[in-house]
Coordinates of C-alpha atoms in Angstrom, one line a residue:
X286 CA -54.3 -28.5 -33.5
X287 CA -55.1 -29.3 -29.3
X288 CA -51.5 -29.1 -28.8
X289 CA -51.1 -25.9 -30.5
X290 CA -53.7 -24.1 -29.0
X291 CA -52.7 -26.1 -25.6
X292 CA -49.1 -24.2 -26.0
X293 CA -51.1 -21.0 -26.9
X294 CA -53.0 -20.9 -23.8
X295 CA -49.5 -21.8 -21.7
X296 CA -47.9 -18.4 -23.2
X297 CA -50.9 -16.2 -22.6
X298 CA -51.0 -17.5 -18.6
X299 CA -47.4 -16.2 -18.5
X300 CA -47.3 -13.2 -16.3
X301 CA -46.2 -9.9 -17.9
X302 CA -43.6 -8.8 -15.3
X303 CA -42.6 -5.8 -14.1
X304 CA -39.0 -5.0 -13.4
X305 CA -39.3 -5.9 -9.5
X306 CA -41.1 -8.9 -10.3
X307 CA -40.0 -12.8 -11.2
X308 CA -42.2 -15.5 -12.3
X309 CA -43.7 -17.3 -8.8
X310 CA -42.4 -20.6 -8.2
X311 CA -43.6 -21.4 -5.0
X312 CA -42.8 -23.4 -2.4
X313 CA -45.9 -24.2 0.0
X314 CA -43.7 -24.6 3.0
X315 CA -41.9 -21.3 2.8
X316 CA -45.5 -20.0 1.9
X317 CA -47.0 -21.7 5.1
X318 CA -44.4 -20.4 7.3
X319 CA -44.1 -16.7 6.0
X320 CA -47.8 -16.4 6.7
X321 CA -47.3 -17.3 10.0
X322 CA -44.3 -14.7 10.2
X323 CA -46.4 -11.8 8.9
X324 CA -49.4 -12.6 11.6
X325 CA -46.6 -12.9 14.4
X326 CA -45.1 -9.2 12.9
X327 CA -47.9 -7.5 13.1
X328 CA -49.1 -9.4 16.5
X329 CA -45.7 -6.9 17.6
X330 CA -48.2 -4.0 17.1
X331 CA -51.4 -4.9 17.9
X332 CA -51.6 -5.3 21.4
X333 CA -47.4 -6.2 21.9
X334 CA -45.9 -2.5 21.8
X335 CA -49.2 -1.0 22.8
X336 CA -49.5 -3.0 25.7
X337 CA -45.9 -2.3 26.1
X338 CA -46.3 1.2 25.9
X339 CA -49.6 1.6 27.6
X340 CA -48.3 0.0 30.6
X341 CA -45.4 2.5 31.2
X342 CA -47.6 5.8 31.0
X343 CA -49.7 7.5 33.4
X344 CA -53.2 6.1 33.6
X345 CA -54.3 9.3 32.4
X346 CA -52.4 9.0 28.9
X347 CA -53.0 5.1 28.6
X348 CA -55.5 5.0 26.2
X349 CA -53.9 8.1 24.1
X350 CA -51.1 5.6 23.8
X351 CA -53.3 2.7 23.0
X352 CA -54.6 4.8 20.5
X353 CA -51.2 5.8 19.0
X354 CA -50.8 2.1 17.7
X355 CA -54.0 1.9 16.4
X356 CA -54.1 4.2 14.4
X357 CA -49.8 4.0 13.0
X358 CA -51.4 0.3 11.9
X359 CA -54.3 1.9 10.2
X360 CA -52.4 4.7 8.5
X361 CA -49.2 3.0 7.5
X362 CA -51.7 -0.1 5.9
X363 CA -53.2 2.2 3.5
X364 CA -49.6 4.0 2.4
X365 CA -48.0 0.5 2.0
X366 CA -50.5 -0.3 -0.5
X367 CA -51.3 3.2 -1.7
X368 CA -47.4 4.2 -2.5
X369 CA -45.0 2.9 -0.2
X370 CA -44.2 -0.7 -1.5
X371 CA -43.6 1.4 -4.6
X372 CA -40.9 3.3 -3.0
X373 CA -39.5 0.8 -1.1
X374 CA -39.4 -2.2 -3.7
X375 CA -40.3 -1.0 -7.2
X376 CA -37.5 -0.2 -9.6
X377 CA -36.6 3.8 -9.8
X378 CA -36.2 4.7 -13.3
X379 CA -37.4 1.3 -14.6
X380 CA -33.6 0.1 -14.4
X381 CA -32.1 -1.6 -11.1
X382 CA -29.2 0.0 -12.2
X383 CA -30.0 3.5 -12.9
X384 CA -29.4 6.2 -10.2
X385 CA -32.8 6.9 -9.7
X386 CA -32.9 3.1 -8.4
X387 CA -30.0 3.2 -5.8
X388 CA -32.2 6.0 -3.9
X389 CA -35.8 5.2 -4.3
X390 CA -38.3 3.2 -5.7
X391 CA -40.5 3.9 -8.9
X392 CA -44.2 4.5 -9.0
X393 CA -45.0 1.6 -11.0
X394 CA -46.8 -0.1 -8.5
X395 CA -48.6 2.1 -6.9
X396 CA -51.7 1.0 -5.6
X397 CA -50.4 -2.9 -6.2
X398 CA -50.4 -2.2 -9.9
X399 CA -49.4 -5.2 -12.2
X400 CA -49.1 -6.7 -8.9
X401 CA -51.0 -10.6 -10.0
X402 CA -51.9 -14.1 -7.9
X403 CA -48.4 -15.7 -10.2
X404 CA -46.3 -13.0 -9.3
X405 CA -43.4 -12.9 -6.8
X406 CA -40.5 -10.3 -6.2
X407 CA -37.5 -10.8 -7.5
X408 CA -35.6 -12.0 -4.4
X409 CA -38.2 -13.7 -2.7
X410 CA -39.6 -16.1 -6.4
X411 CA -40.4 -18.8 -3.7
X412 CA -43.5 -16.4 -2.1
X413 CA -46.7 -15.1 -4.0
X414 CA -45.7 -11.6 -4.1
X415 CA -49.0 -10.3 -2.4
X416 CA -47.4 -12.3 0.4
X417 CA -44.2 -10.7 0.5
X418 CA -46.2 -7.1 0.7
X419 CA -48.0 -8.6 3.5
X420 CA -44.8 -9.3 5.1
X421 CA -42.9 -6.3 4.5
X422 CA -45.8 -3.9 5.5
X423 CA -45.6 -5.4 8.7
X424 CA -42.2 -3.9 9.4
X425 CA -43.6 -0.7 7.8
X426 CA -46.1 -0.9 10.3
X427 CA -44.0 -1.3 13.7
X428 CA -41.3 0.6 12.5
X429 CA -43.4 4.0 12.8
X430 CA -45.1 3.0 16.0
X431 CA -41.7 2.7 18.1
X432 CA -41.5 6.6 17.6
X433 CA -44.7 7.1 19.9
X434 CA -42.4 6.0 23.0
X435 CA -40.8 9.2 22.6
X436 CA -43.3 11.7 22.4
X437 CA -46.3 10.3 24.4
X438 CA -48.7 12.0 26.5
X439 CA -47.8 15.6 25.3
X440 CA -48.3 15.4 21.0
X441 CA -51.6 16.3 19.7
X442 CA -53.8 12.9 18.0
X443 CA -54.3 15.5 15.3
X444 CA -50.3 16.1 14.7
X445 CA -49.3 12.0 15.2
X446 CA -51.7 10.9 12.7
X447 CA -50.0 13.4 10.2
X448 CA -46.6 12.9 11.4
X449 CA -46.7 9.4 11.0
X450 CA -48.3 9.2 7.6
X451 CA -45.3 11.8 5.8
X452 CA -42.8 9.8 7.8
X453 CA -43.9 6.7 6.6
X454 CA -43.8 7.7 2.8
X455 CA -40.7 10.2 3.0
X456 CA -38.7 8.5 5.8
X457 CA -39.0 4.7 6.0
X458 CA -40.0 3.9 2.0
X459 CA -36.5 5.2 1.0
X460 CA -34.6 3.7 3.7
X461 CA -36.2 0.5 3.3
X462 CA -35.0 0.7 -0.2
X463 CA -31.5 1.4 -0.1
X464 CA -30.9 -1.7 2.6
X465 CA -33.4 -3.9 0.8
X466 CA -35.1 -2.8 -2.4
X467 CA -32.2 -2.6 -4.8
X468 CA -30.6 1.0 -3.2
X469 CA -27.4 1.5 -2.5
X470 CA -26.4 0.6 1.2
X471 CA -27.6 -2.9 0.1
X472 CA -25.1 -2.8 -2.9
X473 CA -22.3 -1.3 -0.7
X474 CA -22.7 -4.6 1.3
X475 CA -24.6 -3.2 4.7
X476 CA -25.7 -5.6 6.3
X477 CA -29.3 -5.8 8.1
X478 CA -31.1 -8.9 8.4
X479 CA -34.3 -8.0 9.8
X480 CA -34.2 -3.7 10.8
X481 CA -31.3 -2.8 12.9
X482 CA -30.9 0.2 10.9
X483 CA -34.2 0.4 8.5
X484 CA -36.0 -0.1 11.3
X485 CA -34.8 0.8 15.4
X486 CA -31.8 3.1 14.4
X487 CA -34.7 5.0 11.9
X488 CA -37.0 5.1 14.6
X489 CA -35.0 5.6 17.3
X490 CA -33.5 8.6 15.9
X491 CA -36.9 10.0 14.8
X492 CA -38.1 9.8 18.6
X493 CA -35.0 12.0 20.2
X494 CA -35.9 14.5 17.2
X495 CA -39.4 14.6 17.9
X496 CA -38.8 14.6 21.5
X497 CA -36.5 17.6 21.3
X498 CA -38.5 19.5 19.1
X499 CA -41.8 19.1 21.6
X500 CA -39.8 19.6 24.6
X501 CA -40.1 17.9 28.2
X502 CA -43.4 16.9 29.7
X503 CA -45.2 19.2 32.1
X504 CA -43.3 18.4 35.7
X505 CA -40.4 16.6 33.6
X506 CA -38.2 15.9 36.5
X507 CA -40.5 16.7 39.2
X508 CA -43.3 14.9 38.9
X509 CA -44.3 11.3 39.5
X510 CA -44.0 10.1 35.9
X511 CA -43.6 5.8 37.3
X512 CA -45.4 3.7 35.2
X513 CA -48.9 3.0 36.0
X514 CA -48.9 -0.8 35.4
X515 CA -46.2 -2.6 35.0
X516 CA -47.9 -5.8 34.0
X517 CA -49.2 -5.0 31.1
X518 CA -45.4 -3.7 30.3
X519 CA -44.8 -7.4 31.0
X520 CA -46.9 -8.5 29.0
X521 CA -46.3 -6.7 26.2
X522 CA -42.9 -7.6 26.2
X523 CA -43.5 -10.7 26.5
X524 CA -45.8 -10.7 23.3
X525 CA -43.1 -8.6 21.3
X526 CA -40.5 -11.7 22.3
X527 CA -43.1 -13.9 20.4
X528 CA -44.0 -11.4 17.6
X529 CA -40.4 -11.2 17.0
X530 CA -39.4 -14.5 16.0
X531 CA -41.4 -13.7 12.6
X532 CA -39.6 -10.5 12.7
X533 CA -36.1 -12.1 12.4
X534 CA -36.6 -16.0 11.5
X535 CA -39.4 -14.5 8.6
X536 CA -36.8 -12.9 7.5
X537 CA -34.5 -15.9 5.8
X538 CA -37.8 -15.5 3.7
X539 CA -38.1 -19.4 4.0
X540 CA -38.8 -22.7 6.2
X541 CA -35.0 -23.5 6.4
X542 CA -32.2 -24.2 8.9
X543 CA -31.0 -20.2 8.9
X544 CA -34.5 -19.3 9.9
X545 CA -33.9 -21.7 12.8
X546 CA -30.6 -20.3 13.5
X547 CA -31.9 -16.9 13.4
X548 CA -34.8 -18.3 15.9
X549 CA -32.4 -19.5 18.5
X550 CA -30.0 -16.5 18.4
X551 CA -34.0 -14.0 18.7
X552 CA -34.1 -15.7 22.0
X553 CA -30.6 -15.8 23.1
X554 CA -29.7 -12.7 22.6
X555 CA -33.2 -11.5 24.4
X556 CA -32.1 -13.2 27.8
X557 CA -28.5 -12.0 27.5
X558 CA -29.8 -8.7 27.4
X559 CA -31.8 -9.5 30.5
X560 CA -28.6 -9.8 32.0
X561 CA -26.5 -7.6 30.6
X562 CA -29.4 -4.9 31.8
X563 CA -30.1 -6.2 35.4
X564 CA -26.5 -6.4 36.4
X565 CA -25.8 -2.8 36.4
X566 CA -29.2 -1.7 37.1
X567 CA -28.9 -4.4 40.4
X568 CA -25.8 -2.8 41.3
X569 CA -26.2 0.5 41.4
X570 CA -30.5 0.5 42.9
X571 CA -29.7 -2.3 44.9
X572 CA -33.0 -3.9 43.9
X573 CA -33.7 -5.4 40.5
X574 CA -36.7 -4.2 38.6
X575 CA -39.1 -5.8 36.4
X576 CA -38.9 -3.3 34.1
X577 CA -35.4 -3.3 34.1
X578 CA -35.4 -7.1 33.5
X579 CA -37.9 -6.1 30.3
X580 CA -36.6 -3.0 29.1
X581 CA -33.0 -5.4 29.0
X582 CA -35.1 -8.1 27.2
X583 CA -36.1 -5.9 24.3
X584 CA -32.7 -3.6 24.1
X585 CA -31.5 -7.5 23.3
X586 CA -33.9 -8.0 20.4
X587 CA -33.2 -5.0 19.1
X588 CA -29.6 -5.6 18.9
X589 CA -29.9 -9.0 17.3
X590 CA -32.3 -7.8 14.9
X591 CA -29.2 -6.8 11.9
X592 CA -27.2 -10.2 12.7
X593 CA -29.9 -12.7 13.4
X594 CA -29.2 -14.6 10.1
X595 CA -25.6 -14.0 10.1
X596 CA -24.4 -15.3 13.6
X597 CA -24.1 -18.7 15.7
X598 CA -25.8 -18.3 19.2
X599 CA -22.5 -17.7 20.8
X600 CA -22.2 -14.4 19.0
X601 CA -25.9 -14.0 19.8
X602 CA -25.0 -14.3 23.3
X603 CA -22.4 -11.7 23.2
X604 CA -24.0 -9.4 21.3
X605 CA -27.0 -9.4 23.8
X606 CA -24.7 -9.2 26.4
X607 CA -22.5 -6.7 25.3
X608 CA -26.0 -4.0 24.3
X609 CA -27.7 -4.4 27.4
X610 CA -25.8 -2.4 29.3
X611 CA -25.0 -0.4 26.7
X612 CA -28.4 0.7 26.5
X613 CA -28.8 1.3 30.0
X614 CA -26.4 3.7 30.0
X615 CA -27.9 5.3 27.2
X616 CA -31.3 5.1 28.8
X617 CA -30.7 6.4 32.5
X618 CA -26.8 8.6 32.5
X619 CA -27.2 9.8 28.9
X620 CA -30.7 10.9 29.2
X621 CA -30.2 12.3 32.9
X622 CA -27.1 14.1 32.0
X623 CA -28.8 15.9 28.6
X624 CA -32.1 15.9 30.3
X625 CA -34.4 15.3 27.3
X626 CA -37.3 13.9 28.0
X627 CA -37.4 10.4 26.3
X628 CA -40.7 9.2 27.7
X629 CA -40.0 5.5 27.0
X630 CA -36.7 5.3 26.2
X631 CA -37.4 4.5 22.5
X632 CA -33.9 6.7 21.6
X633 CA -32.0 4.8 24.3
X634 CA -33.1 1.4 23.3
X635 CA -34.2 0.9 19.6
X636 CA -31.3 3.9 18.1
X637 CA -28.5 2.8 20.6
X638 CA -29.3 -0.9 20.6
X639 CA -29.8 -1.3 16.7
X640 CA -26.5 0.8 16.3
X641 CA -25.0 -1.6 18.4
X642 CA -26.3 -4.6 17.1
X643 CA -25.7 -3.4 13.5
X644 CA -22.0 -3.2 14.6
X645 CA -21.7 -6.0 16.3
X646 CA -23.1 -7.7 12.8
X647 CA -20.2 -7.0 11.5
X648 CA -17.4 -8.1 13.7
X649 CA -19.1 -11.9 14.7
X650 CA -20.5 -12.3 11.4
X651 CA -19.9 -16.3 10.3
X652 CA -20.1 -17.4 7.3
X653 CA -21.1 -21.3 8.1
X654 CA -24.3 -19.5 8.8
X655 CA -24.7 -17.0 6.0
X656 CA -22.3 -16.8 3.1
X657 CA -23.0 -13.0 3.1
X658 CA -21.5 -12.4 6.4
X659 CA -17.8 -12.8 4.2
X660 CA -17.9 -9.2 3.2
X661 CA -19.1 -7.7 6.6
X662 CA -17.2 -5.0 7.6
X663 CA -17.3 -2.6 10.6
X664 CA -16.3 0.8 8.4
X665 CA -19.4 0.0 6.1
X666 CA -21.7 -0.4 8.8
X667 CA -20.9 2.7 10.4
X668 CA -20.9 4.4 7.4
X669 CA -24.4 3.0 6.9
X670 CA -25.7 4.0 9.8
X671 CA -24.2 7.6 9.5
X672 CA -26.5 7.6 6.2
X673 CA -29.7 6.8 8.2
X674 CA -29.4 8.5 11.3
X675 CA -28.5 12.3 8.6
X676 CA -31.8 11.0 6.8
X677 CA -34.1 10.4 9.3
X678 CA -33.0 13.4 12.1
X679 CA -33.5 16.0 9.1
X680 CA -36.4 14.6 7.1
X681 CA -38.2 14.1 10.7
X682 CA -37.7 17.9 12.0
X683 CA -38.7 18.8 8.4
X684 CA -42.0 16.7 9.1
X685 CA -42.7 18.5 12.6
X686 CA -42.1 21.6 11.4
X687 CA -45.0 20.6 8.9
X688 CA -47.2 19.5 11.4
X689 CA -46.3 22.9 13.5
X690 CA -47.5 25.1 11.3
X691 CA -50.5 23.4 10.0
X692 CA -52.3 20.8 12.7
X693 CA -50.0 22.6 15.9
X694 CA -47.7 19.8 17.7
X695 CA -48.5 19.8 21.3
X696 CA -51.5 20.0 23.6
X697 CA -52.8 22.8 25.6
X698 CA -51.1 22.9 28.8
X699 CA -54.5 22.0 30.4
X700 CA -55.0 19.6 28.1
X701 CA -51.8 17.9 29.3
X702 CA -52.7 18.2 32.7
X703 CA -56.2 16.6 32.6
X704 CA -54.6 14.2 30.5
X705 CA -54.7 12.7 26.6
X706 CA -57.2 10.4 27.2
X707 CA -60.0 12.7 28.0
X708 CA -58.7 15.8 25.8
X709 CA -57.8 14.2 22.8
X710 CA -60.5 11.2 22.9
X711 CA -63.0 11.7 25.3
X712 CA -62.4 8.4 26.9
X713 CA -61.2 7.9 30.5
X714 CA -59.9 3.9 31.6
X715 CA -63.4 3.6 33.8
X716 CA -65.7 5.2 30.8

């Protein structure tokens, strides 16, 4: 009679699972090491790409941009666990292979529901599944942010904060889906290990939009617009190198030898970029800059970001090598001969460099380090890419024009003059 009701007990523990979700078995080393990964993602926000930002604005917009980051991580938290792990990783139409599925996610866990301490998602059964959302609303987090480097020191607080909560929902959620949830540029075989096209191509293409539709800073080609420290540019770069190897190593999903590999080729690729930056930039000023030497650095990260886990180090090399100066064309001709004003270079870095990268996937994909990499192809991720960049530059105007005609885009020319610090906060650097 024990063991019966010993058996009885075993079937009631069972989890009732949703159809995202898998029975957790999990593996306390993978566990260890993904918590790590989601601490050094969202380290990338909080203070990496502030301080990276912050450090390349006037003094008089620094902590407007400080701010911008702040509040992305607040308002993308609460939509991640409000709706948007529903969209991105639930199951559309409760049937992975209905239509509904291939283009978003359902609403049947919204708000974490059914979401339980022996749960796990389906691709990840290794991780608690409240772990896996911790993960992934890391990326939902940083992925938004990047889109400030576009537009700071002109957009009113009031329109960011709105911006960035509909693009969070209607913009990333579904892309994050189709590359990872179950949607169909996952199924067509895209490949993107860790973002280049959910998250820099997104973003990046979301910042020329929005920086188009404000239009160019006051004094946009005649004023001093230098950054007004450099070392906390440094520094923030130098905490987004760190942040990063969660970014792409947590991504294998597991303590193993691709997560190494992807670890190495992070850090490869970021000094390759370095010099494929520098060289160029050295030629033609003469002089080579820090911020050149940084801005290389991260146009490298970017671009390994899709093929972290699907290269050896010597195509991590290349492919660093091969975007840095790709981006600083992009990020100094380009933007001088259409003369938008891309305040950081977020366009010319995280679009051009992931679109890059996400190419570059493709043609030195190996498959001693990822079995996957056997149906990369160049055409698909192209076509991939075509597919986010039409989604995100429409879906984003749609969103300003939103947040035009109800909270009003841009500051008062005054305002911009005396600067975002003081008219949008009240706050000045000295108090």
């Amino acid at each position: 009679m024990a063991l019966i009701q010993s058996g009885t007990n075993v079937v009631a523990a069972a989890p009732k699972l949703l159809a995202h979700q898998a029975v957790l078995s999990l593996n306390a080393g993978d566990t260890a090491w993904m918590i790590v990964a989601t601490a050094l993602v969202l380290f990338m926000t909080l203070p990496g790409l502030a301080l990276f930002y912050g450090g390349m604005v006037r003094k008089k917009n620094l902590l407007s941009t400080l701010a911008q980051s702040v509040a992305v991580t607040v308002i993308a938290t609460v939509l991640w666990i409000l709706i948007g792990y529903s969209l991105a990783f639930g199951v559309g139409g409760g049937n992975a292979d209905s239509v509904i599925n291939k283009i978003v996610g359902g609403f049947d866990i919204a708000l974490l529901n059914g979401v339980k301490l022996d749960t796990a998602y389906k691709a990840a059964p290794n991780l608690p599944e409240y772990l896996w959302i911790a993960y992934q609303m890391t990326f939902a987090i940083i992925t938004p942010a990047l889109i400030a480097g576009s537009i700071v020191e002109r957009m009113k607080f009031s329109a960011f904060c709105l911006f960035i909560a509909l693009w969070s929902v209607l913009v990333y959620a579904p892309v994050c889906h189709w590359v990872w949830g179950g949607g169909f540029l996952g199924a067509m075989g895209v490949l993107d290990f860790a973002g280049g096209a959910v998250v820099h191509v997104n973003s990046g293409v979301a910042g020329l939009v929005a920086c188009l539709v404000l239009g160019k800073r006051k004094g946009f080609g005649r004023d001093n617009m230098a950054p007004h420290n450099l070392g906390y540019t440094m520094i923030g770069a130098s905490m987004l190198l760190f942040g990063w190897i969660g970014f792409n190593a947590g991504s294998e999903w597991a303590a193993d030898s691709r997560a190494s590999v992807a670890m190495l080729n992070t850090i490869v690729a970021t000094m390759t970029g370095a010099i494929g930056w520098i060289v160029p930039e050295w030629w033609e000023r003469k002089q080579p800059t820090l911020l050149g030497m940084v801005s290389g650095m991260i146009a490298g990260l970017v671009a390994i970001t899709p093929a972290a886990g699907f290269v050896t180090p010597g195509g991590a090399m290349l492919i660093g090598l091969i975007t840095g100066p790709v981006c600083y064309v992009a990020s100094t001709y380009i933007k001088n001969i259409f003369k938008y004003d891309d305040s950081l270079d977020a366009f010319g870095v995280h679009a051009v460099g992931g679109f890059t990268g996400a190419l570059l996937t493709a043609v030195f994909a190996n498959t001693a380090i990822n079995p996957a990499g056997a149906g990369a192809s160049v055409l698909k991720q192209f076509i991939g890419l075509v597919v986010v960049i039409g989604w995100s530059a429409i879906l984003t105007y749609l969103i300003l024009m939103v947040c035009k005609f109800t909270t009003g885009l841009r500051v008062t020319e005054e305002e911009e003059i005396e600067g975002l610090d003081q008219s949008q906060h009240g706050e000045t650097l000295h108090g």
